[in-house]
CSV table of C-alpha atoms and ligand atoms in Angstrom, one decimal:
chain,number,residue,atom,x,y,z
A,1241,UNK,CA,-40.3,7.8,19.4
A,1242,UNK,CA,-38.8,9.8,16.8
A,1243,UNK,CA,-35.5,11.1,16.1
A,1244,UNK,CA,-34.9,14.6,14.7
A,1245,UNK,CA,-32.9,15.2,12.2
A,1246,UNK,CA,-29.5,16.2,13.2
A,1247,UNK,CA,-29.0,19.7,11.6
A,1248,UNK,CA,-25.1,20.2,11.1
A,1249,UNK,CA,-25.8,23.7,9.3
A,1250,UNK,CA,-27.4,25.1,12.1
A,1251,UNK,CA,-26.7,23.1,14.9
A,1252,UNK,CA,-30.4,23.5,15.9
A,1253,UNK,CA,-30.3,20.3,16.9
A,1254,UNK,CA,-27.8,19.0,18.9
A,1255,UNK,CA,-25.6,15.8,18.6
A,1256,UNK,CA,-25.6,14.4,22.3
A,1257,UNK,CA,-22.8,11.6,21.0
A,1258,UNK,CA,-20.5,14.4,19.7
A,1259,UNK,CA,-20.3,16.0,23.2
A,1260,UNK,CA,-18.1,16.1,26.2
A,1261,UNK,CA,-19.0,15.4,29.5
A,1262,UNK,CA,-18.8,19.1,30.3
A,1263,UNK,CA,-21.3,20.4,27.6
A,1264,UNK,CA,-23.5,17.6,28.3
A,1265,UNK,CA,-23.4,19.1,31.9
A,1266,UNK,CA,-24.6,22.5,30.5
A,1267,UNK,CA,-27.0,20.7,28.1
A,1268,UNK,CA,-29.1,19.3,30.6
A,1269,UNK,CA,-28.7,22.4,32.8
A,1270,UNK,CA,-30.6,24.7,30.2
A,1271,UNK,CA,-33.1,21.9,30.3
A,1272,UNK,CA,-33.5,22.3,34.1
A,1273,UNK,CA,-32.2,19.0,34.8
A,1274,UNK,CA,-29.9,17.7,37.5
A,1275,UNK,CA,-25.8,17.4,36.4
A,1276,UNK,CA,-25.6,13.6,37.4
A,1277,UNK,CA,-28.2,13.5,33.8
A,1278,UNK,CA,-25.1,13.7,32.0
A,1279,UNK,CA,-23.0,10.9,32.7
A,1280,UNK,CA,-26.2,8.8,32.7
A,1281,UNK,CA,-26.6,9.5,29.1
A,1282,UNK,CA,-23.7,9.6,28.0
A,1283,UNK,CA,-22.8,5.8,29.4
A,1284,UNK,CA,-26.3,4.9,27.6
A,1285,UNK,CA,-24.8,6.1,23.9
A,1286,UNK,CA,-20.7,5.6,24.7
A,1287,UNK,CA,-21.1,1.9,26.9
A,1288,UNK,CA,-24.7,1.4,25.6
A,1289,UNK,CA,-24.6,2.1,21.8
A,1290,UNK,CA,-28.1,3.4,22.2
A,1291,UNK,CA,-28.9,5.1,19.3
A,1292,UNK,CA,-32.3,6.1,20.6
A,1293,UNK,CA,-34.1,7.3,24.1
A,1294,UNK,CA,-36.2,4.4,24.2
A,1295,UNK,CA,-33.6,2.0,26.3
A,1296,UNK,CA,-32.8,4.8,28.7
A,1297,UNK,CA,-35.3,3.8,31.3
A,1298,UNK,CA,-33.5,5.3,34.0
A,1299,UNK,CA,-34.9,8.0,32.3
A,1300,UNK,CA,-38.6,9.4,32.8
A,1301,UNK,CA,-40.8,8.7,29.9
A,1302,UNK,CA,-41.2,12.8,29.8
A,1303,UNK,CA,-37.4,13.6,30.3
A,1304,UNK,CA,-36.7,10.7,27.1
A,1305,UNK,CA,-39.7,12.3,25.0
A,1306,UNK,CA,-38.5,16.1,25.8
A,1307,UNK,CA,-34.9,14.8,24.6
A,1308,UNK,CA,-36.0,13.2,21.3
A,1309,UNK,CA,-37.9,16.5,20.4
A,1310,UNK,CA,-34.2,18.8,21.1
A,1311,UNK,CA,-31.1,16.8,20.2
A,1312,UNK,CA,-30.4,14.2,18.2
A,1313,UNK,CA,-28.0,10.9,18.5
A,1314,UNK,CA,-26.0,11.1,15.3
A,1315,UNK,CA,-24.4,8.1,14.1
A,1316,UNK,CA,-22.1,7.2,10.7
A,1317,UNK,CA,-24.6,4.9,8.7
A,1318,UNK,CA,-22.5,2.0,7.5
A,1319,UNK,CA,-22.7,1.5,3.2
A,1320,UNK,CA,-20.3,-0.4,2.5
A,1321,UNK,CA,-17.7,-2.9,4.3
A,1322,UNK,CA,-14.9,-4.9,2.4
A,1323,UNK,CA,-13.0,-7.7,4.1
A,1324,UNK,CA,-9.5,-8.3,3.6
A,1325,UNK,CA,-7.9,-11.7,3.5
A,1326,UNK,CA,-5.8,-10.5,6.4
A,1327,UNK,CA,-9.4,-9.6,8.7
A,1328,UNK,CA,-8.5,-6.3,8.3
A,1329,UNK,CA,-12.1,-4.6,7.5
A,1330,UNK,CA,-12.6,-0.8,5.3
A,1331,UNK,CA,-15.9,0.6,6.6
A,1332,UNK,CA,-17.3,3.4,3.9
A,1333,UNK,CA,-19.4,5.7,6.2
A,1334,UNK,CA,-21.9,7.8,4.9
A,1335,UNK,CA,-22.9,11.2,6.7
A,1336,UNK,CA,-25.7,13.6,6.9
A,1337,UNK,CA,-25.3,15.8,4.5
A,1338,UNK,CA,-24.1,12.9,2.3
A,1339,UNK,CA,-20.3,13.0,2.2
A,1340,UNK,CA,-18.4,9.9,2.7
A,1341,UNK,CA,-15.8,8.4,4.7
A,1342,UNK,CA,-13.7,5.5,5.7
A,1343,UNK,CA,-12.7,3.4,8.6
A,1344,UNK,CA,-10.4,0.6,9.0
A,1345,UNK,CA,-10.8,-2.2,11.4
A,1346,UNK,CA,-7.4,-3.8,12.5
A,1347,UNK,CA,-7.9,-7.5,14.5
A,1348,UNK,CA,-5.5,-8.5,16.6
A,1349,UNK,CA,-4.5,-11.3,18.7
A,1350,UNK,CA,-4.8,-9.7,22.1
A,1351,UNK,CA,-6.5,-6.2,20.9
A,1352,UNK,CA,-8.5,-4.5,18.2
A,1353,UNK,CA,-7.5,-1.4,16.6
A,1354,UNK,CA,-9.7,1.3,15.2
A,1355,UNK,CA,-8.3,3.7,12.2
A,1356,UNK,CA,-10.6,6.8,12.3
A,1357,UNK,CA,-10.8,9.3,10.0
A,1358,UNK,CA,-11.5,13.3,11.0
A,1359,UNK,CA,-11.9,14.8,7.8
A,1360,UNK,CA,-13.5,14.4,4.9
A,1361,UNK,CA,-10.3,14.3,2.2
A,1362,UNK,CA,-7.8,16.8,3.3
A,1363,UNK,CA,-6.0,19.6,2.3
A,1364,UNK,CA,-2.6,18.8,2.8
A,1365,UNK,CA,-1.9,17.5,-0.7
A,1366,UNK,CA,0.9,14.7,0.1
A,1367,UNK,CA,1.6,13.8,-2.9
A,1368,UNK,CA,2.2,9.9,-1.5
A,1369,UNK,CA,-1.3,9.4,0.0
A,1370,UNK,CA,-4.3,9.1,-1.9
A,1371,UNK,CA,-6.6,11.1,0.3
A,1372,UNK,CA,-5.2,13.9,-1.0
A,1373,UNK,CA,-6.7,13.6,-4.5
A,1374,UNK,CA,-9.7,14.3,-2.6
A,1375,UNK,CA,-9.1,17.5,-1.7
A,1376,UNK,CA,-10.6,19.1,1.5
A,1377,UNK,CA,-14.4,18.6,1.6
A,1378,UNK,CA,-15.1,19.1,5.4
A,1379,UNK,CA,-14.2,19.0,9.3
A,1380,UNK,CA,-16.1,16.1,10.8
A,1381,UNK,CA,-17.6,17.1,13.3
A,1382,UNK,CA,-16.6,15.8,17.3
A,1383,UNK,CA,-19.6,13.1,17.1
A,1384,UNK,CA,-18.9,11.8,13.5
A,1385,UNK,CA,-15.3,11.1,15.0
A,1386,UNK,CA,-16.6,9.3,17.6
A,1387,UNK,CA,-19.5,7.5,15.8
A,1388,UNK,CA,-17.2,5.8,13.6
A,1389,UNK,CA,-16.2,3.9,16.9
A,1390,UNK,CA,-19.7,3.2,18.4
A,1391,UNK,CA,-20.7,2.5,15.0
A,1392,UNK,CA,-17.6,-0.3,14.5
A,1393,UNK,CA,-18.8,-1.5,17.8
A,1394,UNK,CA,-22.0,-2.2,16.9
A,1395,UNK,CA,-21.0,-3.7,13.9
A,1396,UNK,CA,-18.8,-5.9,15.1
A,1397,UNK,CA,-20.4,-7.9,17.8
A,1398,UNK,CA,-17.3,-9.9,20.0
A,1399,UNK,CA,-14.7,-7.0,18.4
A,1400,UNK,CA,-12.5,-5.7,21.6
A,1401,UNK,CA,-11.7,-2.5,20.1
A,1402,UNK,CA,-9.7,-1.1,22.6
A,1403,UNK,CA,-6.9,0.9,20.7
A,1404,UNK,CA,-7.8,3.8,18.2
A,1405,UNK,CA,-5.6,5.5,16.0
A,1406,UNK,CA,-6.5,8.7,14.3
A,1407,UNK,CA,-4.6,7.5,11.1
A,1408,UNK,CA,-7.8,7.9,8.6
A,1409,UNK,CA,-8.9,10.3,6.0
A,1410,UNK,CA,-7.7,14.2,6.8
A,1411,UNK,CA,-5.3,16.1,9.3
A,1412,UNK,CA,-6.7,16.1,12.7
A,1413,UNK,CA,-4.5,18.9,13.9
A,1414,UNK,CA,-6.3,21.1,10.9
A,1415,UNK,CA,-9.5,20.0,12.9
A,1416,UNK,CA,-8.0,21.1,16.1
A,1417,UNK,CA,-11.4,21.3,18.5
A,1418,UNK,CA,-13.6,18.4,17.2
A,1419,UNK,CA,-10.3,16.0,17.4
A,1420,UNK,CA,-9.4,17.5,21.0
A,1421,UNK,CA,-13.2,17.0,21.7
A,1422,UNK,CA,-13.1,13.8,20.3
A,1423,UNK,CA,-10.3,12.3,22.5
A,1424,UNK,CA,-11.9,14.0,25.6
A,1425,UNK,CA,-14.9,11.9,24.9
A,1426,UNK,CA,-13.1,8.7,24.2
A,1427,UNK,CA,-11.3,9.3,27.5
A,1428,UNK,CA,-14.3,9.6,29.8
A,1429,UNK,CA,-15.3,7.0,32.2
A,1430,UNK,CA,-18.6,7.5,31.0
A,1431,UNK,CA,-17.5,7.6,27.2
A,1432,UNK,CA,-16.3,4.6,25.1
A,1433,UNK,CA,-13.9,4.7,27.8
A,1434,UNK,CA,-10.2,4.4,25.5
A,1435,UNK,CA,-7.1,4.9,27.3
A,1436,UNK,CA,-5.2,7.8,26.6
A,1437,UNK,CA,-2.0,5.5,26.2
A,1438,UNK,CA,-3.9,3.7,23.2
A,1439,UNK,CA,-5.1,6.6,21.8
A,1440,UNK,CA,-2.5,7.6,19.1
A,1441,UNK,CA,-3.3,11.2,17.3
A,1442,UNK,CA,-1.1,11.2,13.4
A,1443,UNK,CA,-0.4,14.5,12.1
A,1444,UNK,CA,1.6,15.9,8.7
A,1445,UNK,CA,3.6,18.0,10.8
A,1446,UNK,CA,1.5,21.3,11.9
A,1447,UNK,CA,4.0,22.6,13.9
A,1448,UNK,CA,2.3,25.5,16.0
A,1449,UNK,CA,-0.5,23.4,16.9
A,1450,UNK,CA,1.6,20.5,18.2
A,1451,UNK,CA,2.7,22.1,21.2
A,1452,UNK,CA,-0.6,23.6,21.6
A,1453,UNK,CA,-2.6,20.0,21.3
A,1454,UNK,CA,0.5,19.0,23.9
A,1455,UNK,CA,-0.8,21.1,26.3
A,1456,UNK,CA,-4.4,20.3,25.8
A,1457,UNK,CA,-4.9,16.3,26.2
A,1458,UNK,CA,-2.8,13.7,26.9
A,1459,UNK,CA,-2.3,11.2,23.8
A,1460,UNK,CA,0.6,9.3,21.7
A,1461,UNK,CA,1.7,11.5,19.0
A,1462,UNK,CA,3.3,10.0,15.8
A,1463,UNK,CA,4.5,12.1,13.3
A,1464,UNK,CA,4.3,11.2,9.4
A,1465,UNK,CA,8.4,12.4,8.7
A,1466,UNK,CA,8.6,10.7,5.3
A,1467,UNK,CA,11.8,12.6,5.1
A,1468,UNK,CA,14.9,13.8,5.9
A,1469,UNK,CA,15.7,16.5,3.9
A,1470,UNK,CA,13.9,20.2,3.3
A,1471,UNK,CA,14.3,19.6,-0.6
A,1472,UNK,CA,12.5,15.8,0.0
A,1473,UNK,CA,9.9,16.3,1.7
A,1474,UNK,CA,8.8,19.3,0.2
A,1475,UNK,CA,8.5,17.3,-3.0
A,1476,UNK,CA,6.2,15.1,-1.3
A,1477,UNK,CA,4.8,17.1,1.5
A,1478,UNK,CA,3.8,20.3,0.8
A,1479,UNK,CA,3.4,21.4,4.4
A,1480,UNK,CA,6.9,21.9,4.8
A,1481,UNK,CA,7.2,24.4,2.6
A,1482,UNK,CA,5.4,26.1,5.3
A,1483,UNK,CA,7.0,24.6,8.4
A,1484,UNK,CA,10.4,23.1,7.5
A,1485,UNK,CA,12.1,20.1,9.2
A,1486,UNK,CA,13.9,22.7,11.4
A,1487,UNK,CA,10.7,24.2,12.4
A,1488,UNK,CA,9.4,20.8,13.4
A,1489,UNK,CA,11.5,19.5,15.3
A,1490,UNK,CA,11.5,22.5,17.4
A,1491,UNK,CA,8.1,21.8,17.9
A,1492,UNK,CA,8.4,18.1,18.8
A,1493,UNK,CA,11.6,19.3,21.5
A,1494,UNK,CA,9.2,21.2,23.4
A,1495,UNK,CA,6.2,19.0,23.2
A,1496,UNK,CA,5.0,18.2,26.6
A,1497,UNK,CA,5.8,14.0,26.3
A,1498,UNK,CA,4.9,12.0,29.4
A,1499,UNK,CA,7.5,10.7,31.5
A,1500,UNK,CA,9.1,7.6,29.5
A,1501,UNK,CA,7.0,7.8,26.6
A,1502,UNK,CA,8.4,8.6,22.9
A,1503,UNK,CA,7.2,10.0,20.2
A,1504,UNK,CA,6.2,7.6,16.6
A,1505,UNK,CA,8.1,8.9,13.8
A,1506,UNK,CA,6.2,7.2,11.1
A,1507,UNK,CA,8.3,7.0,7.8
A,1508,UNK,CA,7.7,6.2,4.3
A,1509,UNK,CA,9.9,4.1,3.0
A,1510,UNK,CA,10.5,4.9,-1.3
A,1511,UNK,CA,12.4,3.0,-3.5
A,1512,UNK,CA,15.3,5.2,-4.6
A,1513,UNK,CA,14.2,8.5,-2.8
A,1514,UNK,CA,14.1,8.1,0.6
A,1515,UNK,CA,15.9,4.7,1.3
A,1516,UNK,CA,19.8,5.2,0.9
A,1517,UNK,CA,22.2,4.5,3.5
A,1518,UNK,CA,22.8,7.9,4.1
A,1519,UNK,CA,19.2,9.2,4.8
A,1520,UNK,CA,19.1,6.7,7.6
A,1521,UNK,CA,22.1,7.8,8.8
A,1522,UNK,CA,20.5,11.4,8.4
A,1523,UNK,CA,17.2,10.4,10.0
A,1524,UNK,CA,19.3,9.1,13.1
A,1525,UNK,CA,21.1,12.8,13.4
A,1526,UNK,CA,17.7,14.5,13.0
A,1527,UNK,CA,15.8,12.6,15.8
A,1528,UNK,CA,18.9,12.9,18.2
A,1529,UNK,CA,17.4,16.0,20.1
A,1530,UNK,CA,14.5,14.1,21.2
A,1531,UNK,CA,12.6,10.9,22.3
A,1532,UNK,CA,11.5,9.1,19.3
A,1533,UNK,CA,11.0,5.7,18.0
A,1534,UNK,CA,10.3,4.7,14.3
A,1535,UNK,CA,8.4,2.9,12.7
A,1536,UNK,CA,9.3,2.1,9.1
A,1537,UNK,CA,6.1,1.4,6.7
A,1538,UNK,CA,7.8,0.5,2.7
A,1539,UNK,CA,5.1,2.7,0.7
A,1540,UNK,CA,2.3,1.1,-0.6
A,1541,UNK,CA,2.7,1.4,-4.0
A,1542,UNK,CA,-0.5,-0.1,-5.7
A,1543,UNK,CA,-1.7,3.4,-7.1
A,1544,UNK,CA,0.9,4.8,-7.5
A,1545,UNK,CA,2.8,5.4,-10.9
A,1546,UNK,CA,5.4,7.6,-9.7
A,1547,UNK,CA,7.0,5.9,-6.4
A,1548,UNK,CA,7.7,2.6,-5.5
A,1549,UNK,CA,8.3,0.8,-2.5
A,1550,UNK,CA,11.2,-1.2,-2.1
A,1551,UNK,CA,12.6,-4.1,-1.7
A,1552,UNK,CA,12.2,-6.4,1.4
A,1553,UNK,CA,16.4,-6.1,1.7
A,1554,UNK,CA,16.9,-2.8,1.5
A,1555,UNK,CA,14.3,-2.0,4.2
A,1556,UNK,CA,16.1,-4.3,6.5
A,1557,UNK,CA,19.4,-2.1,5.8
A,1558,UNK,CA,17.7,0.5,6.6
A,1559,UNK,CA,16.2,-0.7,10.2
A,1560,UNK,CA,19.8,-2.2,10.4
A,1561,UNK,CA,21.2,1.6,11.1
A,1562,UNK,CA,18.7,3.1,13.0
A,1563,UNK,CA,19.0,0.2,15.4
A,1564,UNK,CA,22.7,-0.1,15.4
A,1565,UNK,CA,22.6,4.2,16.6
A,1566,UNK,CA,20.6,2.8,18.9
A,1567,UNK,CA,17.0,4.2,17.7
A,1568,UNK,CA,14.2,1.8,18.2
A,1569,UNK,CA,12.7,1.0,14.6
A,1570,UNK,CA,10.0,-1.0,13.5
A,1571,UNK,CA,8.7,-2.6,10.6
A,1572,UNK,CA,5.2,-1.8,10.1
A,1573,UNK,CA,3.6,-4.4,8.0
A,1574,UNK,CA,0.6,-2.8,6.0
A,1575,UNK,CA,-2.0,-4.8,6.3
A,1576,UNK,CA,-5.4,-4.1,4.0
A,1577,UNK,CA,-3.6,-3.7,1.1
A,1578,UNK,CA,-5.4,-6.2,-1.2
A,1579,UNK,CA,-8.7,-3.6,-0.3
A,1580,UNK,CA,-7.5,-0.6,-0.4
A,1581,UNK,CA,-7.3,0.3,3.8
A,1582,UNK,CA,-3.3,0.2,4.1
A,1583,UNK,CA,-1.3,3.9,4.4
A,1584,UNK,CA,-2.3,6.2,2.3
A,1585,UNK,CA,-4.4,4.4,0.7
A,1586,UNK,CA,-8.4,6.0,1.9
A,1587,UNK,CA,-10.5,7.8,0.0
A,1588,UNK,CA,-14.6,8.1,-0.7
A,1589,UNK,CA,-15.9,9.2,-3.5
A,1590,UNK,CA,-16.2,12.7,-2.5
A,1591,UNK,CA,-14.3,15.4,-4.4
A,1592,UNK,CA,-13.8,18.9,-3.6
A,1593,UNK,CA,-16.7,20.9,-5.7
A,1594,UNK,CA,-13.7,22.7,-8.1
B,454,SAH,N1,-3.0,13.2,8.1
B,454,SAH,C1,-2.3,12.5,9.1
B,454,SAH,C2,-3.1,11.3,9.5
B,454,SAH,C3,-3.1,10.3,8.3
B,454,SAH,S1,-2.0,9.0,8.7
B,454,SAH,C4,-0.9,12.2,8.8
B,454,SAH,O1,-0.5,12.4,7.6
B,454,SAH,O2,-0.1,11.9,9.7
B,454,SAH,C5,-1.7,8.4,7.1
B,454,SAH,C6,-0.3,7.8,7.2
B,454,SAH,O3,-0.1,7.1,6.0
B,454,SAH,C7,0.8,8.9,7.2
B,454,SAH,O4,1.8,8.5,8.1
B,454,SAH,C8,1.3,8.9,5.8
B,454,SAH,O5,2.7,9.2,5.7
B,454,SAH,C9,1.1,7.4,5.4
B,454,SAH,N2,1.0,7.2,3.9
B,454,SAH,C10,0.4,8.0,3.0
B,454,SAH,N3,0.5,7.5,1.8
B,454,SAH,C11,1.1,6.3,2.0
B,454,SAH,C12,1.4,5.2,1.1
B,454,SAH,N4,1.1,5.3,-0.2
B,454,SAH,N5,2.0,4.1,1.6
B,454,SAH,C13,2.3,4.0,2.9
B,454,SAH,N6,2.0,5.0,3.8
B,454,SAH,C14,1.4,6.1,3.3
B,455,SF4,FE1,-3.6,14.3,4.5
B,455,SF4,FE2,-2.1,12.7,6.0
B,455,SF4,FE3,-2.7,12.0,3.5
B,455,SF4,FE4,-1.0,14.0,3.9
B,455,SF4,S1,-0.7,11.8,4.5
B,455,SF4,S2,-2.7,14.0,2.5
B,455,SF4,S3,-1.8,14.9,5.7
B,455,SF4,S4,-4.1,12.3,5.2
């Protein structure tokens, strides 16, 4: 049998792996088909990693033949994978119409974690993160989100992926309805079947649309702070020149958080710019209106000429305050670094055409 060519211009030919249970339902309707079609498919490409008909024998031979002429089963074609000397692997992903992007595969001792990317480069110009030197090239759309997981699956034969983190290439709150389409998927019985509670969805700070994403699934948010100051983080983020610390943690006050969960605040630590005594003791005043836990991650400074991370002591100091006001805060460890798939550090060759 073969496959058509997914069309992502047109969309005349649908991406079964990028759709939720829901649209699958209406897919197979306007074939004349029975609802329960759905789920069956969708557990042959989520739990099955089919990427063709041909396995689904539960299938009629006409109903699997009818299929492979009207939608497609896109997948992330793998072209390049590095291994750290951590086991930390970078996946470079290539995509229809040729653009690239990057995954990062995090073994653990008693779980696997999966960084996925949602855009290719992004637009929000942080002047810490290399993805940004990109540019924006693209939304992914919901089934190159989630092929980056079957793909890694696939990939990685014994791998027990079962947390994913949408901590890649882009801003998935500037890709609002593939990301939210995404985690519905993931979420599904019949889909790759991730729990919400290991599903963890990083944005830049997009304050409108965290409320709104609130409302619409249920997830772990983290939040990249960086900051505590309007003046700082405007330096390095230029997203709150739009929607100042103020703004956000409006936002993050009124975010519907389930009952005893907290939200990450994910912060940057910079030698000399962000690290002082006093911003702890700032960050510890900021979070106070709501339920937050840090984690601390000392920049990774390996292409970088104008920050630098600091040192091991002063990042201790700094976790020292937070904890002694009673604010839980982590050390994150990058791991990846010596390939390139730490923080901040993705990015294909791809660049924005001007
Ligand atoms: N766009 C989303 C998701 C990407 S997460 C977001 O920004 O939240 C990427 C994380 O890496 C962010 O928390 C960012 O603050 C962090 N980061 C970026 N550059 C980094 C660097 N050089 N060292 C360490 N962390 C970095
Ligand atoms: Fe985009 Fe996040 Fe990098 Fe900022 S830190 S440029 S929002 S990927």
């Amino acid at each position: 049998m073969t496959e058509p060519a997914y069309n992502l211009e047109t969309g005349a030919c649908p991406d079964l792996s990028g759709m939720t249970i829901d649209e699958m339902e209406t897919f197979f309707h306007s074939m004349g088909q029975e609802k329960y079609r759905a789920a069956q498919v969708m557990r042959w490409i989520h739990q099955g990693l089919a990427v063709s008909y041909d396995p689904m024998t539960n299938l009629s031979k006409k109903l699997r033949e009818e299929l492979a002429s009207t939608a497609g089963i896109g997948r992330p074609t793998v072209i390049e994978t590095l291994e750290s000397k951590d086991g930390v692997k970078k996946f470079l992903f290539g995509l229809v119409d040729g653009s690239k992007i990057e995954s990062v595969y995090i073994p653990n001792e008693d779980h696997d974690t999966l960084c996925v990317s949602t855009q290719v480069g992004c637009a929000m110009g942080c002047k810490i993160c290399r993805t940004a030197e990109m540019g924006f090239v693209r939304n992914l759309t919901s089934g190159e989100i989630v092929g980056q997981l079957l793909e890694l699956r696939r990939q990685v034969p014994g791998s027990s992926i079962t947390n994913v983190v949408f901590m890649g290439m882009g801003e998935p709150l500037a890709n609002f309805d593939n990301t939210v389409r995404a985690i519905n998927i993931m979420t599904n019985p019949n889909g790759p079947q991730i729990s919400w509670r290991r599903l963890t969805v990083s944005t830049s700070g997009l304050a409108p649309r965290i409320i709104e994403f609130g409302k619409t699934v249920r997830i772990k948010l983290a939040i990249s702070l960086n900051a505590v100051t309007d003046e700082t983080r405007s330096l390095i983020m230029p997203i709150n020149t739009k929607y100042p610390l103020g703004e956000l943690i409006e936002a993050l006050r009124h975010y519907p958080l389930p009952k005893r969960d907290r939200i990450t605040i994910e912060y940057v630590l910079i030698k000399g710019f962000n690290d002082s005594d006093a911003d702890a003791r700032r960050l510890v005043k900021l979070l106070n209106p709501i339920r937050a836990k840090v984690n601390l991650i000392p920049f990774n400074d390996e292409l970088s000429t104008e920050f630098k991370t600091p040192e091991p002591e002063r990042v201790a100091a700094f976790q020292d305050i937070l904890m002694s006001k009673s604010l839980i805060a982590i050390i994150r460890k990058s791991r990846g670094r010596d390939i390139l798939a730490a923080c901040g550090q993705l990015a294909s060759e791809n660049r924005r055409a001007c």
